[in-house]
Amino acid sequence: MSDDTSFVQEPGPVAERREVTCALRDGTRLRTLLLVPHGTGPWPALLTRHPYDVTREEHDGMLDVGRLVAAGYLVALQDVRGRFGSEGVFDPCAQEVADGADAVAWLAARPECTGTVGMWGASYASDTQFSALLGGAPALRAIAPAMTPAMSALDGFRFRGGVPEIGSTLAWTHYAIAPDMITRIGSAREQEAERERWEATERAIATRDAFRAGIPHAAWDAEAIVGWGLDRLREPLGSARHREGKIVDRIDAIDVPVFLIGGWFDVFLGSTLEVYRRLLRRARDTGGPVPRLLVGPWSHDDLSGRTAGADFGPGASADDLGGGGDLTARHVRWFDTVLRAGAADMPPVRVFLMGSNRWIELDEFPPRDTRTLELYLNAGEALATEPAESGERRLISDPASPVPTCGGAVLLFAPFAAGAADQAAIEARQDVVSWRTVPLAEELTVMGAVRAVVHLTTTGTDADVVVRLCDEHPDGSSLVVTDGVQRGSARSVDPVTGLGDRRPVEPGQEQEFVVDLWSTAHTFLPGHRVRVDIAPSSSPRWDVGRNAFGPAGATTEPTAAEYTIRHGTARPSRLVLQVVTTAPR
């Protein structure tokens, strides 16, 4: 039997894959993969730069690079200095300003490129975009940073509310960065010694010794990059090192269109939204480009819409986005608009409204019609719209037995998953106190900033206050929506700039703690309760407080302390929410 039918295989989206080197101003050569479209160029280029082996972007990246090429873009994937296929020594953040500017200039000058470059990428690959602009890159005409810590090192990157981000620091340095650094060591003897230090860190994480109170000030024999990370946690909050590669003082340098992508459970949500707010203010003041914003119910590295046991539905995934194209399609549409003067792109803001589990489109976030709702901590564990008679709740903060981390906007390691985890087991602890509303008669939609004001007295000279906003379901489960922390000694320090002085808490003197829970978009459904939890710690996410003040670099012994949380008309401890009367459709 014969078959005369001939099959013609469709050509792939990439006409040619080339591995080339990008020479920097000091002669260091960076491995770069060029993915060239079919047809006759030149083409505008899209570049991503990061320290995680860019060959992974070809098949397992945030975007489908084949579709970027098929859309008519020259795509460049680059290992940063000192990582994988690139030469040099890796110096996180600090190296990317000059290197990023050089990389953009090199790509723009290639004969395959029109001279116009855009950049995309998440996490470190978002930092490299802002860094290139800081370094002076006139060919860089648009950036699409996702899950970005670029705003500041002090608001979710290395610190939060003055508390070291010990968990994510170790997760990144030990698991994401150290392995490749070890393989690059030339001496077999030195490589083995560094591998042994890596194993020592692994044991310290497994036994929780890595997270004992005071560990950032008295580390074990850690591998070099972990030591680098712990050194940064020892730096004073106002240190110039925390500004390396950050845009906290240079928002004026971000003068191109920006498409920001974030996740409600991303460790860098605060930074992402602060970049958005500042760029939006500047656009209004100067008439510059209005930033675009997309926020999903995602964690730092999971865009499926299923995190920590919660499933927000198939439309929550970055592969769906509730219709109208996935994340790659949205990038292509936006880059076509800003790099090729294409048709107008998507609405300025698209966010996923949790609870209602649907996407909404806005002119800005939060929407202009939000109002402030204050819910007061009252006697009987009641959370209500008016303060009642004075009362107090007490708990013991014991650094030897910290409250475990359970979900939230974390970047950790197994078994500590990010997301809307059930807090019921955590809330049963004696050192966690809670307040809740009566079951709601109608929907309550929170859309915007969340903060807590807590009037507290402690027997120590310092105190950490962790606050969680939870959605308590009729079945008794209590899912975290957003959370935050504030260290008492850093109450006067600006959480973004680091300006201000640390000072001890006066034992027995009432202090007002203002805790920033960042922002959310969440609908509490009828029959649900708004719940707020207060705890003295969340480990391994945040450094366990010692309840004892010590100047920067000093070591003080941890000690147990009694916290007294006061509430009522005279001491109005409360939750402050931005809400909308009617959730947008």
PDB file of C-alpha atoms in Angstrom, residues 203-382:
ATOM      1  CA  ARG A 203      22.604  21.013  58.285  1.00  0.00           C
ATOM      2  CA  ALA A 204      21.986  24.380  59.932  1.00  0.00           C
ATOM      3  CA  ILE A 205      18.814  24.829  57.858  1.00  0.00           C
ATOM      4  CA  ALA A 206      17.619  21.272  58.558  1.00  0.00           C
ATOM      5  CA  THR A 207      18.154  21.571  62.326  1.00  0.00           C
ATOM      6  CA  ARG A 208      16.802  25.162  62.397  1.00  0.00           C
ATOM      7  CA  ASP A 209      20.090  26.342  63.940  1.00  0.00           C
ATOM      8  CA  ALA A 210      20.283  28.758  60.998  1.00  0.00           C
ATOM      9  CA  PHE A 211      17.238  30.589  62.319  1.00  0.00           C
ATOM     10  CA  ARG A 212      17.962  30.841  66.030  1.00  0.00           C
ATOM     11  CA  ALA A 213      17.649  34.341  67.445  1.00  0.00           C
ATOM     12  CA  GLY A 214      20.802  36.312  66.749  1.00  0.00           C
ATOM     13  CA  ILE A 215      22.076  34.059  63.940  1.00  0.00           C
ATOM     14  CA  PRO A 216      22.738  36.944  61.513  1.00  0.00           C
ATOM     15  CA  HIS A 217      25.233  38.153  64.125  1.00  0.00           C
ATOM     16  CA  ALA A 218      26.881  34.810  64.920  1.00  0.00           C
ATOM     17  CA  ALA A 219      26.931  32.576  61.835  1.00  0.00           C
ATOM     18  CA  TRP A 220      28.241  29.045  61.433  1.00  0.00           C
ATOM     19  CA  ASP A 221      31.068  28.344  58.963  1.00  0.00           C
ATOM     20  CA  ALA A 222      29.007  29.115  55.853  1.00  0.00           C
ATOM     21  CA  GLU A 223      29.981  29.091  52.193  1.00  0.00           C
ATOM     22  CA  ALA A 224      31.152  32.416  50.739  1.00  0.00           C
ATOM     23  CA  ILE A 225      27.888  33.599  49.164  1.00  0.00           C
ATOM     24  CA  VAL A 226      25.889  32.768  52.303  1.00  0.00           C
ATOM     25  CA  GLY A 227      28.458  34.718  54.288  1.00  0.00           C
ATOM     26  CA  TRP A 228      27.951  37.578  51.839  1.00  0.00           C
ATOM     27  CA  GLY A 229      24.200  37.480  52.458  1.00  0.00           C
ATOM     28  CA  LEU A 230      24.554  37.372  56.245  1.00  0.00           C
ATOM     29  CA  ASP A 231      27.016  40.265  56.083  1.00  0.00           C
ATOM     30  CA  ARG A 232      24.331  42.339  54.355  1.00  0.00           C
ATOM     31  CA  LEU A 233      21.880  41.539  57.147  1.00  0.00           C
ATOM     32  CA  ARG A 234      24.423  42.907  59.642  1.00  0.00           C
ATOM     33  CA  GLU A 235      24.678  46.215  57.780  1.00  0.00           C
ATOM     34  CA  PRO A 236      22.870  49.181  59.375  1.00  0.00           C
ATOM     35  CA  LEU A 237      19.571  49.990  57.702  1.00  0.00           C
ATOM     36  CA  GLY A 238      20.967  53.250  56.342  1.00  0.00           C
ATOM     37  CA  SER A 239      24.057  51.611  54.798  1.00  0.00           C
ATOM     38  CA  ALA A 240      25.038  52.594  51.261  1.00  0.00           C
ATOM     39  CA  ARG A 241      25.390  48.885  50.459  1.00  0.00           C
ATOM     40  CA  HIS A 242      21.639  48.528  50.592  1.00  0.00           C
ATOM     41  CA  ARG A 243      21.330  51.076  47.776  1.00  0.00           C
ATOM     42  CA  GLU A 244      23.532  49.217  45.282  1.00  0.00           C
ATOM     43  CA  GLY A 245      21.535  48.634  42.110  1.00  0.00           C
ATOM     44  CA  LYS A 246      18.325  49.956  43.726  1.00  0.00           C
ATOM     45  CA  ILE A 247      16.265  52.849  42.408  1.00  0.00           C
ATOM     46  CA  VAL A 248      15.169  54.279  45.766  1.00  0.00           C
ATOM     47  CA  ASP A 249      17.101  57.503  45.074  1.00  0.00           C
ATOM     48  CA  ARG A 250      16.932  57.364  41.265  1.00  0.00           C
ATOM     49  CA  ILE A 251      13.317  57.091  40.217  1.00  0.00           C
ATOM     50  CA  ASP A 252      14.088  59.951  37.804  1.00  0.00           C
ATOM     51  CA  ALA A 253      16.312  57.587  35.805  1.00  0.00           C
ATOM     52  CA  ILE A 254      13.339  55.359  34.961  1.00  0.00           C
ATOM     53  CA  ASP A 255      12.174  57.376  31.967  1.00  0.00           C
ATOM     54  CA  VAL A 256      10.881  54.628  29.667  1.00  0.00           C
ATOM     55  CA  PRO A 257       7.556  52.732  29.564  1.00  0.00           C
ATOM     56  CA  VAL A 258       7.362  50.107  32.331  1.00  0.00           C
ATOM     57  CA  PHE A 259       5.124  47.026  32.539  1.00  0.00           C
ATOM     58  CA  LEU A 260       5.190  45.684  36.120  1.00  0.00           C
ATOM     59  CA  ILE A 261       4.096  42.154  37.022  1.00  0.00           C
ATOM     60  CA  GLY A 262       3.526  41.102  40.632  1.00  0.00           C
ATOM     61  CA  GLY A 263       1.966  38.449  42.818  1.00  0.00           C
ATOM     62  CA  TRP A 264      -0.207  38.879  45.895  1.00  0.00           C
ATOM     63  CA  PHE A 265       1.949  36.237  47.610  1.00  0.00           C
ATOM     64  CA  ASP A 266       5.307  37.380  46.240  1.00  0.00           C
ATOM     65  CA  VAL A 267       8.043  38.340  48.675  1.00  0.00           C
ATOM     66  CA  PHE A 268       8.706  41.442  46.544  1.00  0.00           C
ATOM     67  CA  LEU A 269       5.098  42.637  46.240  1.00  0.00           C
ATOM     68  CA  GLY A 270       5.826  45.700  48.374  1.00  0.00           C
ATOM     69  CA  SER A 271       8.705  46.771  46.143  1.00  0.00           C
ATOM     70  CA  THR A 272       6.733  46.113  42.951  1.00  0.00           C
ATOM     71  CA  LEU A 273       3.823  48.260  44.111  1.00  0.00           C
ATOM     72  CA  GLU A 274       6.063  51.028  45.435  1.00  0.00           C
ATOM     73  CA  VAL A 275       7.773  51.246  42.032  1.00  0.00           C
ATOM     74  CA  TYR A 276       4.319  51.460  40.460  1.00  0.00           C
ATOM     75  CA  ARG A 277       3.144  54.193  42.848  1.00  0.00           C
ATOM     76  CA  ARG A 278       6.229  56.334  42.325  1.00  0.00           C
ATOM     77  CA  LEU A 279       6.200  55.978  38.557  1.00  0.00           C
ATOM     78  CA  LEU A 280       2.489  56.825  38.490  1.00  0.00           C
ATOM     79  CA  ARG A 281       3.076  59.968  40.566  1.00  0.00           C
ATOM     80  CA  ARG A 282       5.900  61.015  38.292  1.00  0.00           C
ATOM     81  CA  ALA A 283       3.793  60.396  35.188  1.00  0.00           C
ATOM     82  CA  ARG A 284       1.120  62.707  36.587  1.00  0.00           C
ATOM     83  CA  ASP A 285       3.689  65.362  37.478  1.00  0.00           C
ATOM     84  CA  THR A 286       5.721  65.250  34.266  1.00  0.00           C
ATOM     85  CA  GLY A 287       3.436  63.775  31.628  1.00  0.00           C
ATOM     86  CA  GLY A 288       5.757  60.801  31.219  1.00  0.00           C
ATOM     87  CA  PRO A 289       4.707  57.242  30.429  1.00  0.00           C
ATOM     88  CA  VAL A 290       2.032  55.780  32.728  1.00  0.00           C
ATOM     89  CA  PRO A 291       3.211  52.448  34.162  1.00  0.00           C
ATOM     90  CA  ARG A 292       1.263  49.258  33.443  1.00  0.00           C
ATOM     91  CA  LEU A 293       0.516  46.832  36.271  1.00  0.00           C
ATOM     92  CA  LEU A 294      -0.556  43.177  36.338  1.00  0.00           C
ATOM     93  CA  VAL A 295      -0.916  41.351  39.681  1.00  0.00           C
ATOM     94  CA  GLY A 296      -2.074  37.759  40.036  1.00  0.00           C
ATOM     95  CA  PRO A 297      -2.668  35.401  42.989  1.00  0.00           C
ATOM     96  CA  TRP A 298       0.899  34.189  42.547  1.00  0.00           C
ATOM     97  CA  SER A 299       3.970  33.514  44.632  1.00  0.00           C
ATOM     98  CA  HIS A 300       7.505  34.441  43.656  1.00  0.00           C
ATOM     99  CA  ASP A 301       8.068  31.381  41.498  1.00  0.00           C
ATOM    100  CA  ASP A 302       4.594  29.885  40.985  1.00  0.00           C
ATOM    101  CA  LEU A 303       2.199  31.588  38.566  1.00  0.00           C
ATOM    102  CA  SER A 304      -0.297  28.737  38.450  1.00  0.00           C
ATOM    103  CA  GLY A 305      -2.862  30.306  40.789  1.00  0.00           C
ATOM    104  CA  ARG A 306      -2.561  27.291  43.101  1.00  0.00           C
ATOM    105  CA  THR A 307      -0.460  28.014  46.168  1.00  0.00           C
ATOM    106  CA  ALA A 308      -0.221  26.583  49.697  1.00  0.00           C
ATOM    107  CA  GLY A 309      -3.346  24.493  49.231  1.00  0.00           C
ATOM    108  CA  ALA A 310      -5.509  27.305  47.828  1.00  0.00           C
ATOM    109  CA  ASP A 311      -6.788  27.076  44.247  1.00  0.00           C
ATOM    110  CA  PHE A 312      -8.021  30.321  42.686  1.00  0.00           C
ATOM    111  CA  GLY A 313      -9.333  28.586  39.554  1.00  0.00           C
ATOM    112  CA  PRO A 314      -7.979  27.940  36.031  1.00  0.00           C
ATOM    113  CA  GLY A 315      -8.358  31.576  35.005  1.00  0.00           C
ATOM    114  CA  ALA A 316      -5.892  32.616  37.719  1.00  0.00           C
ATOM    115  CA  SER A 317      -2.945  31.031  35.900  1.00  0.00           C
ATOM    116  CA  ALA A 318      -0.453  33.083  33.896  1.00  0.00           C
ATOM    117  CA  ASP A 319      -1.274  30.635  31.075  1.00  0.00           C
ATOM    118  CA  ASP A 320      -4.858  31.906  31.007  1.00  0.00           C
ATOM    119  CA  LEU A 321      -5.247  35.298  32.720  1.00  0.00           C
ATOM    120  CA  GLY A 322      -9.000  34.979  32.471  1.00  0.00           C
ATOM    121  CA  GLY A 323      -9.001  35.107  28.680  1.00  0.00           C
ATOM    122  CA  GLY A 324      -7.523  37.560  26.239  1.00  0.00           C
ATOM    123  CA  GLY A 325      -4.139  35.907  26.029  1.00  0.00           C
ATOM    124  CA  ASP A 326      -1.545  34.491  28.386  1.00  0.00           C
ATOM    125  CA  LEU A 327       1.467  36.264  29.908  1.00  0.00           C
ATOM    126  CA  THR A 328       3.583  35.886  26.761  1.00  0.00           C
ATOM    127  CA  ALA A 329       0.807  37.295  24.574  1.00  0.00           C
ATOM    128  CA  ARG A 330       0.444  40.287  26.892  1.00  0.00           C
ATOM    129  CA  HIS A 331       4.174  40.976  26.724  1.00  0.00           C
ATOM    130  CA  VAL A 332       4.148  40.791  22.927  1.00  0.00           C
ATOM    131  CA  ARG A 333       1.151  43.115  22.726  1.00  0.00           C
ATOM    132  CA  TRP A 334       2.784  45.616  25.078  1.00  0.00           C
ATOM    133  CA  PHE A 335       6.218  45.527  23.405  1.00  0.00           C
ATOM    134  CA  ASP A 336       4.527  45.961  20.009  1.00  0.00           C
ATOM    135  CA  THR A 337       2.889  49.108  21.391  1.00  0.00           C
ATOM    136  CA  VAL A 338       5.938  50.726  22.992  1.00  0.00           C
ATOM    137  CA  LEU A 339       8.690  49.561  20.627  1.00  0.00           C
ATOM    138  CA  ARG A 340       6.830  49.516  17.316  1.00  0.00           C
ATOM    139  CA  ALA A 341       4.083  52.123  17.839  1.00  0.00           C
ATOM    140  CA  GLY A 342       1.478  49.434  17.472  1.00  0.00           C
ATOM    141  CA  ALA A 343      -2.157  49.589  18.473  1.00  0.00           C
ATOM    142  CA  ALA A 344      -2.940  50.707  22.010  1.00  0.00           C
ATOM    143  CA  ASP A 345      -2.112  48.002  24.523  1.00  0.00           C
ATOM    144  CA  MET A 346      -4.134  46.656  27.440  1.00  0.00           C
ATOM    145  CA  PRO A 347      -5.774  48.779  30.170  1.00  0.00           C
ATOM    146  CA  PRO A 348      -3.272  50.327  32.609  1.00  0.00           C
ATOM    147  CA  VAL A 349      -4.033  47.905  35.467  1.00  0.00           C
ATOM    148  CA  ARG A 350      -5.267  44.317  35.607  1.00  0.00           C
ATOM    149  CA  VAL A 351      -5.412  42.598  38.995  1.00  0.00           C
ATOM    150  CA  PHE A 352      -6.885  39.355  40.266  1.00  0.00           C
ATOM    151  CA  LEU A 353      -9.576  39.890  42.884  1.00  0.00           C
ATOM    152  CA  MET A 354      -9.206  37.018  45.323  1.00  0.00           C
ATOM    153  CA  GLY A 355     -12.284  35.707  47.085  1.00  0.00           C
ATOM    154  CA  SER A 356     -14.372  36.609  44.037  1.00  0.00           C
ATOM    155  CA  ASN A 357     -11.683  34.839  41.987  1.00  0.00           C
ATOM    156  CA  ARG A 358     -11.837  36.983  38.868  1.00  0.00           C
ATOM    157  CA  TRP A 359      -9.716  39.506  37.020  1.00  0.00           C
ATOM    158  CA  ILE A 360     -10.642  43.187  37.020  1.00  0.00           C
ATOM    159  CA  GLU A 361      -9.333  46.070  34.935  1.00  0.00           C
ATOM    160  CA  LEU A 362      -8.672  49.501  36.419  1.00  0.00           C
ATOM    161  CA  ASP A 363      -7.287  52.868  35.436  1.00  0.00           C
ATOM    162  CA  GLU A 364      -5.026  52.758  38.487  1.00  0.00           C
ATOM    163  CA  PHE A 365      -4.422  50.785  41.661  1.00  0.00           C
ATOM    164  CA  PRO A 366      -5.935  51.270  44.101  1.00  0.00           C
ATOM    165  CA  PRO A 367      -9.012  52.666  42.324  1.00  0.00           C
ATOM    166  CA  ARG A 368      -9.881  56.251  43.109  1.00  0.00           C
ATOM    167  CA  ASP A 369     -13.199  55.426  44.807  1.00  0.00           C
ATOM    168  CA  THR A 370     -11.656  53.536  47.723  1.00  0.00           C
ATOM    169  CA  ARG A 371     -12.543  54.584  51.254  1.00  0.00           C
ATOM    170  CA  THR A 372     -10.862  53.857  54.577  1.00  0.00           C
ATOM    171  CA  LEU A 373     -12.408  51.278  56.877  1.00  0.00           C
ATOM    172  CA  GLU A 374     -11.057  50.931  60.418  1.00  0.00           C
ATOM    173  CA  LEU A 375     -11.796  47.745  62.332  1.00  0.00           C
ATOM    174  CA  TYR A 376     -11.039  48.021  66.047  1.00  0.00           C
ATOM    175  CA  LEU A 377      -9.640  45.323  68.326  1.00  0.00           C
ATOM    176  CA  ASN A 378     -12.165  44.979  71.162  1.00  0.00           C
ATOM    177  CA  ALA A 379     -12.801  42.785  74.177  1.00  0.00           C
ATOM    178  CA  GLY A 380     -14.016  39.251  73.613  1.00  0.00           C
ATOM    179  CA  GLU A 381     -11.752  38.874  70.563  1.00  0.00           C
ATOM    180  CA  ALA A 382     -14.192  41.072  68.634  1.00  0.00           C
TER     181      ALA A 382
END
